[in-house]
Short mmCIF file of C-alpha atoms and ligand atoms in Angstrom, two decimals:
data_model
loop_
_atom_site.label_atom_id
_atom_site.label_comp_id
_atom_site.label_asym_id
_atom_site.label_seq_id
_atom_site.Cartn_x
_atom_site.Cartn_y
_atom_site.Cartn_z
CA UNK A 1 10.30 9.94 25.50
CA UNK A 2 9.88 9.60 22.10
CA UNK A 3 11.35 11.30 19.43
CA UNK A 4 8.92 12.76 16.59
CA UNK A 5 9.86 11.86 13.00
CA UNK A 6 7.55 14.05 10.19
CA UNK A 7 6.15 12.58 7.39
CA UNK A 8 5.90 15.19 4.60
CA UNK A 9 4.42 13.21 1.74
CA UNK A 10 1.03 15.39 1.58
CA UNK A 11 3.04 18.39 0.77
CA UNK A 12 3.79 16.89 -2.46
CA UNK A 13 0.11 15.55 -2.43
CA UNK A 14 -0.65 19.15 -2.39
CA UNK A 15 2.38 20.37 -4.94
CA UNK A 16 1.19 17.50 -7.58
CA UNK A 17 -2.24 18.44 -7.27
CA UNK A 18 -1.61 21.63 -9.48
CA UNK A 19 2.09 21.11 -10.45
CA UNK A 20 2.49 17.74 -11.41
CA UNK A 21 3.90 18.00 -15.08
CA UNK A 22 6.19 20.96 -14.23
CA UNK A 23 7.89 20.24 -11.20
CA UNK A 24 10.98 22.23 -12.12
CA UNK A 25 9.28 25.58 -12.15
CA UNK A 26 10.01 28.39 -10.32
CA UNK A 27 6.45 28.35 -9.13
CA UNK A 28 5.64 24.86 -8.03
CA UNK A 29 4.71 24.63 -4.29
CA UNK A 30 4.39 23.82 -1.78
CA UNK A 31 8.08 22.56 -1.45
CA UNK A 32 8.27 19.15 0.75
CA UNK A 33 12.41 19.84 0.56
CA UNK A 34 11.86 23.45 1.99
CA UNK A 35 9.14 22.22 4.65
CA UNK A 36 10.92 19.34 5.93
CA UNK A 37 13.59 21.80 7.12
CA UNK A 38 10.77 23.91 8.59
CA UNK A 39 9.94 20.38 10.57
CA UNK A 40 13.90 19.92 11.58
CA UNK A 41 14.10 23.44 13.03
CA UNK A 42 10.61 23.26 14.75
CA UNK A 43 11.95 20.19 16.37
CA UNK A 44 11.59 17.12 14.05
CA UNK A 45 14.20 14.47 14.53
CA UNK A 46 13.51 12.55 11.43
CA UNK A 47 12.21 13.60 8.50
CA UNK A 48 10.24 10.46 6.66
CA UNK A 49 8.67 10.13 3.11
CA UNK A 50 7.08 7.50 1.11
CA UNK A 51 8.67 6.75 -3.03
CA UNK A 52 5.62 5.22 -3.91
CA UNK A 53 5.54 2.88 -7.26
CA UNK A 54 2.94 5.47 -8.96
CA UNK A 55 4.93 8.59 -7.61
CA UNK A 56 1.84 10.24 -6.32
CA UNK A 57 3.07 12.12 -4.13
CA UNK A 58 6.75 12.71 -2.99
CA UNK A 59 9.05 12.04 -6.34
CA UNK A 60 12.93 10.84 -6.92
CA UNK A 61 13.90 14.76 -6.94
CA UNK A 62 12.60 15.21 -3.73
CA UNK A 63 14.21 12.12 -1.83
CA UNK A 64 17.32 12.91 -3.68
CA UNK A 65 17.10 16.64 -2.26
CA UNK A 66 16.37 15.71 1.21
CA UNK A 67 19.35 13.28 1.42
CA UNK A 68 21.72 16.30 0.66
CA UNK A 69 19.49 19.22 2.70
CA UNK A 70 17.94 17.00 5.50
CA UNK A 71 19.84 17.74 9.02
CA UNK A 72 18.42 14.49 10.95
CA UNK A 73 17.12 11.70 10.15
CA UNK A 74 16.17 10.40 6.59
CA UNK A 75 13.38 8.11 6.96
CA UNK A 76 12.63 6.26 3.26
CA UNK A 77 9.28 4.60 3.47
CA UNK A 78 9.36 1.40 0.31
CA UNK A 79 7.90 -1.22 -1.06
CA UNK A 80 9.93 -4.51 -0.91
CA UNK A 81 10.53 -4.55 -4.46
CA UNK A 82 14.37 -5.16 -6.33
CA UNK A 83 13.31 -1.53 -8.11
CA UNK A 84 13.10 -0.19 -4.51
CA UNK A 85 15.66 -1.78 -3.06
CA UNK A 86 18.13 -1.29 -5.76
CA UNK A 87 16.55 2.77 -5.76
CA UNK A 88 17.76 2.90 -1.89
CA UNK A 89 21.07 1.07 -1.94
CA UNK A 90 21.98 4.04 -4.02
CA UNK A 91 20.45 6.70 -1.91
CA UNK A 92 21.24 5.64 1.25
CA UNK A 93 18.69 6.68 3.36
CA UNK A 94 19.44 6.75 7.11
CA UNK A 95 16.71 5.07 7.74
CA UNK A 96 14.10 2.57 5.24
CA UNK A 97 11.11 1.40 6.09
CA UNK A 98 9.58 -1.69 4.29
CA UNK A 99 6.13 -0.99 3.72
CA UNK A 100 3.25 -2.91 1.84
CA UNK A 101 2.04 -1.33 -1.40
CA UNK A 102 -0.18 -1.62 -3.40
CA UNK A 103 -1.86 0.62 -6.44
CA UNK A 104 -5.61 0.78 -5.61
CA UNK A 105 -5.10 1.87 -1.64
CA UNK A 106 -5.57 5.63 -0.76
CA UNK A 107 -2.34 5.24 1.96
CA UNK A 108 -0.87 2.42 3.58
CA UNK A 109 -3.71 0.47 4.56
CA UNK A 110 -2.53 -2.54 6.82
CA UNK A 111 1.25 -3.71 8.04
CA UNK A 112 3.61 -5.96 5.67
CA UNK A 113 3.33 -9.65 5.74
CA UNK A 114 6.37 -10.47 6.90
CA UNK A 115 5.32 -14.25 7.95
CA UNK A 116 3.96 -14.32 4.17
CA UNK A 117 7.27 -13.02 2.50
CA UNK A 118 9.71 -14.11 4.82
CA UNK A 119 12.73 -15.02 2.30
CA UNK A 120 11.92 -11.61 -0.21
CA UNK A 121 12.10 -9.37 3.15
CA UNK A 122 14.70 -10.81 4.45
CA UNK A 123 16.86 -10.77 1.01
CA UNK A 124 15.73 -6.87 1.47
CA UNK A 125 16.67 -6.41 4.91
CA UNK A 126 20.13 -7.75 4.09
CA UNK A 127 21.00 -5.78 1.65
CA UNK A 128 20.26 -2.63 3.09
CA UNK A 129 21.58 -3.55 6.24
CA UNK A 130 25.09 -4.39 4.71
CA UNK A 131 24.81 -0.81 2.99
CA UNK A 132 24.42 0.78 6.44
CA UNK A 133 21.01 1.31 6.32
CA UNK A 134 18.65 0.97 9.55
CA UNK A 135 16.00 -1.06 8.02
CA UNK A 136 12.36 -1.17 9.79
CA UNK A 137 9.00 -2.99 9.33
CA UNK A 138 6.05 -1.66 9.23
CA UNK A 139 3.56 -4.67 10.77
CA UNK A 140 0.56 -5.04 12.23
CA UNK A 141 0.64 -5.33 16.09
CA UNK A 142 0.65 -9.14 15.82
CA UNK A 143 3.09 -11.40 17.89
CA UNK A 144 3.52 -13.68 14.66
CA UNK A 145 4.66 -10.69 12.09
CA UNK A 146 7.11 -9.65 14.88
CA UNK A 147 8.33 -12.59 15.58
CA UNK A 148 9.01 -12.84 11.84
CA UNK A 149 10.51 -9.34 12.07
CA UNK A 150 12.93 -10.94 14.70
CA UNK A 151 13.66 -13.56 12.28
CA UNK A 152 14.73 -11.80 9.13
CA UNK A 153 16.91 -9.42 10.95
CA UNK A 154 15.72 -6.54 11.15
CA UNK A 155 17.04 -4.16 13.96
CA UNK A 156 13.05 -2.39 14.03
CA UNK A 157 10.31 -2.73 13.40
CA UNK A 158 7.16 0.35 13.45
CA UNK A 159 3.95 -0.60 14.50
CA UNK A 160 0.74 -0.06 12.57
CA UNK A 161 -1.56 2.81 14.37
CA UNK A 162 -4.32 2.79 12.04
CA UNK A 163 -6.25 0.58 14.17
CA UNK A 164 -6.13 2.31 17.36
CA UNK A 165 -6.61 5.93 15.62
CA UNK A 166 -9.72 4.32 13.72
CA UNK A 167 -11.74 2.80 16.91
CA UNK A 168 -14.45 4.54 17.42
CA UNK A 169 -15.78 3.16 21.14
CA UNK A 170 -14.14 3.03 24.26
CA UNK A 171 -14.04 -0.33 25.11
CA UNK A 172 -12.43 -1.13 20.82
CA UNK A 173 -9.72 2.26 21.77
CA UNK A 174 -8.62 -0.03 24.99
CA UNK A 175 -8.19 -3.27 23.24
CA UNK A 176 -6.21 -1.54 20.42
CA UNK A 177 -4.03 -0.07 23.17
CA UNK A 178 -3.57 -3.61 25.01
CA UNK A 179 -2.78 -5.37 21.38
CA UNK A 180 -0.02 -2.51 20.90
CA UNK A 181 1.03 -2.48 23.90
CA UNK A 182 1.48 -6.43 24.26
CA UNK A 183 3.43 -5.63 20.43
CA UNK A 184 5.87 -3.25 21.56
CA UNK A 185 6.72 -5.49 24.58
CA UNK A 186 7.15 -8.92 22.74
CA UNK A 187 9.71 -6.76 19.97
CA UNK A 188 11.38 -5.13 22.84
CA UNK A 189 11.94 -8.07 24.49
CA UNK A 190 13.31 -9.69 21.10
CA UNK A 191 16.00 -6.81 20.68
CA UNK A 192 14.00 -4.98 18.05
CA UNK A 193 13.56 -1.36 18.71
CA UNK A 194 10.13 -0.25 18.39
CA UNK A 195 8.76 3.09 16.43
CA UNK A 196 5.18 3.52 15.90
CA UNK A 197 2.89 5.68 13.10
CA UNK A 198 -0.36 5.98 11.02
CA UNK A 199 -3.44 8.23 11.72
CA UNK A 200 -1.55 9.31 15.14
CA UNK A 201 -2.84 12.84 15.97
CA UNK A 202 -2.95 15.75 18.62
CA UNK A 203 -5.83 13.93 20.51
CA UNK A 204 -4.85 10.19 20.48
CA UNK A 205 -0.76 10.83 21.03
CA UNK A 206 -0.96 11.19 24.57
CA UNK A 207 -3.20 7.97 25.67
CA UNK A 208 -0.95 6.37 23.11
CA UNK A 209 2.04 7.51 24.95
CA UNK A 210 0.92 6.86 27.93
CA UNK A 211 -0.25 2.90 27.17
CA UNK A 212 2.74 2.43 25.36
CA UNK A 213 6.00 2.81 26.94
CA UNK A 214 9.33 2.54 25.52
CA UNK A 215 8.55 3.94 21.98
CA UNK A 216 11.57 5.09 20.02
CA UNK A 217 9.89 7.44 17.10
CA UNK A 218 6.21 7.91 16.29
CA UNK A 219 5.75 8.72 12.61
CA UNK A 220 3.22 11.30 11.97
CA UNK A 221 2.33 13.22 8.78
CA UNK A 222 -1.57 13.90 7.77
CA UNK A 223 -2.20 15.36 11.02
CA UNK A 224 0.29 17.96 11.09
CA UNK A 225 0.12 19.03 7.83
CA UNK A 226 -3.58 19.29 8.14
CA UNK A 227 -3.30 21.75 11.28
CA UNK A 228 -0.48 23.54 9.73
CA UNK A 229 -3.21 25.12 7.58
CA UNK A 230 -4.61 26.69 10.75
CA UNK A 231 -1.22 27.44 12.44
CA UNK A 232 1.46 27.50 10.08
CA UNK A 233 3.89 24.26 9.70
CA UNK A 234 6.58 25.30 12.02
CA UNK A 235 4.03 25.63 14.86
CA UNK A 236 2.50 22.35 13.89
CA UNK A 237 5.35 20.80 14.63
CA UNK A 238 6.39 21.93 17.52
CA UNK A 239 3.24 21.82 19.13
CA UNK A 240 2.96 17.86 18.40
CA UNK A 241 7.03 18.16 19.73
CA UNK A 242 5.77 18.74 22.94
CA UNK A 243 3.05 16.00 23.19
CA UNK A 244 6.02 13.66 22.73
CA UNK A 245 8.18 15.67 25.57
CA UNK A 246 5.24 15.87 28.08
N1 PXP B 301 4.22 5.45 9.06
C1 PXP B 301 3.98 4.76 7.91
C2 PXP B 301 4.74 3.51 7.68
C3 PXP B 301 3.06 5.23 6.95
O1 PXP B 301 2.85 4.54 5.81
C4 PXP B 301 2.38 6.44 7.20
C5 PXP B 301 1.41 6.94 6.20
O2 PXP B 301 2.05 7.37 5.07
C6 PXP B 301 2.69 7.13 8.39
C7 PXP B 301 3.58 6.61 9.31
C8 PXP B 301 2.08 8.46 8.70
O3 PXP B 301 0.70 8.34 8.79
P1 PXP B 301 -0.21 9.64 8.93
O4 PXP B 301 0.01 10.45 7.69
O5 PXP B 301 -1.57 9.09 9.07
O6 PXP B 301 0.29 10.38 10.14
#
């Protein structure tokens, strides 16, 4: 069974959308510090955000607040770059995921190349390893990027959903479920431990779950928040919670 990890960037989509030059006021909200503990008690195990280059969303306050206020697991998503790296080394995230980036994209649109930047991931990877940081990559389900993954050292890796939450026929839903299932094998059977995220909601959890056994965390943020509108974020939670437990 595995664990749920909440990614709470598009509250502070929703906080810079009206407070973005006066983040220190007594009014700004919604607070992605104040929610993530919401997620914890609901029955989050991780708590996950992304410190993007343009700081669109979650800012360095906010990652700095959650490493002293989270209770589980600080999940820092990052691009592989020495500002990022060097940002991290002095945070100390529990977790960081290396993620592609780049300016124009609206989120994270496809996995990092690891067989492209082998040497600058690995340099990454050991560097926050030595710190004590559980570093993992987030690749495409494709048996040469986590091969790669095996290769620079990393102890994870999470595989790219966006693919299977964005097919829209049957038989294109099965084939994404085969490739990720095939994925999570081949890293399993190279040591890596496996977690899993991107476009992952309340409808396409449990046929993921069910295709693809052995998952450690699945990452999931735009679908909660969005049904938290309806339900409240605590219940949000706790209601995708139990997908993962059933
Ligand atoms: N995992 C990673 C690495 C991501 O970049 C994202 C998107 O920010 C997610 C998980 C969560 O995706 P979603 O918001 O679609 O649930």
């Amino acid at each position: 069974m595995p664990v749920l990890g909440v990614n709470v960037d598009h509250i502070a989509t929703l906080r810079q959308a009206r407070y973005r030059d006066d983040l220190k006021s007594p009014l700004a909200e919604p607070d992605p510090v104040t929610l993530a503990r919401t997620a914890e008690k609901a029955g989050a195990q991780g708590i996950t955000v992304h410190l993007r280059e343009d700081r669109r969303h979650i800012q360095e306050i906010d990652v700095r607040r959650l490493r002293r206020e989270a209770k589980t697991s600080l999940n820092l998503e990052m691009a592989v770059t020495p500002a990022m790296v060097a940002f991290a080394l002095r945070l100390r995230p529990d977790e960081a995921c290396l993620v592609p980036e780049s300016r124009e994209e609206v989120t994270t649109e496809g996995g990092l190349d690891v067989v492209g930047r082998e040497k600058a991931v690995a340099d990454a990877v050991r560097k926050l390893s030595k710190a004590g940081v559980e570093v993992s990559l987030f690749i495409d389900p494709q048996p040469a990027q986590i091969e790669a993954a095996a290769r620079v050292g990393a102890p994870c890796i999470e595989l790219h959903t966006g693919a299977y939450a964005n097919a829209t026929t049957p038989a294109k839903v099965r084939a994404a479920l085969e490739r990720q299932k095939k994925a999570a094998a081949l890293a399993k059977s190279l040591g890596l431990r496996v977690n899993a995220g991107h476009g992952l909601n309340y409808k396409n959890v449990p046929p993921f779950l069910k295709a693809v056994p052995g998952l450690h965390t699945l990452n999931i943020g735009h679908s909660i928040v969005s049904r938290a509108l309806a339900v409240g974020f605590g219940p949000a939670v706790a209601e995708m919670a139990a997908l993962l437990r059933k």
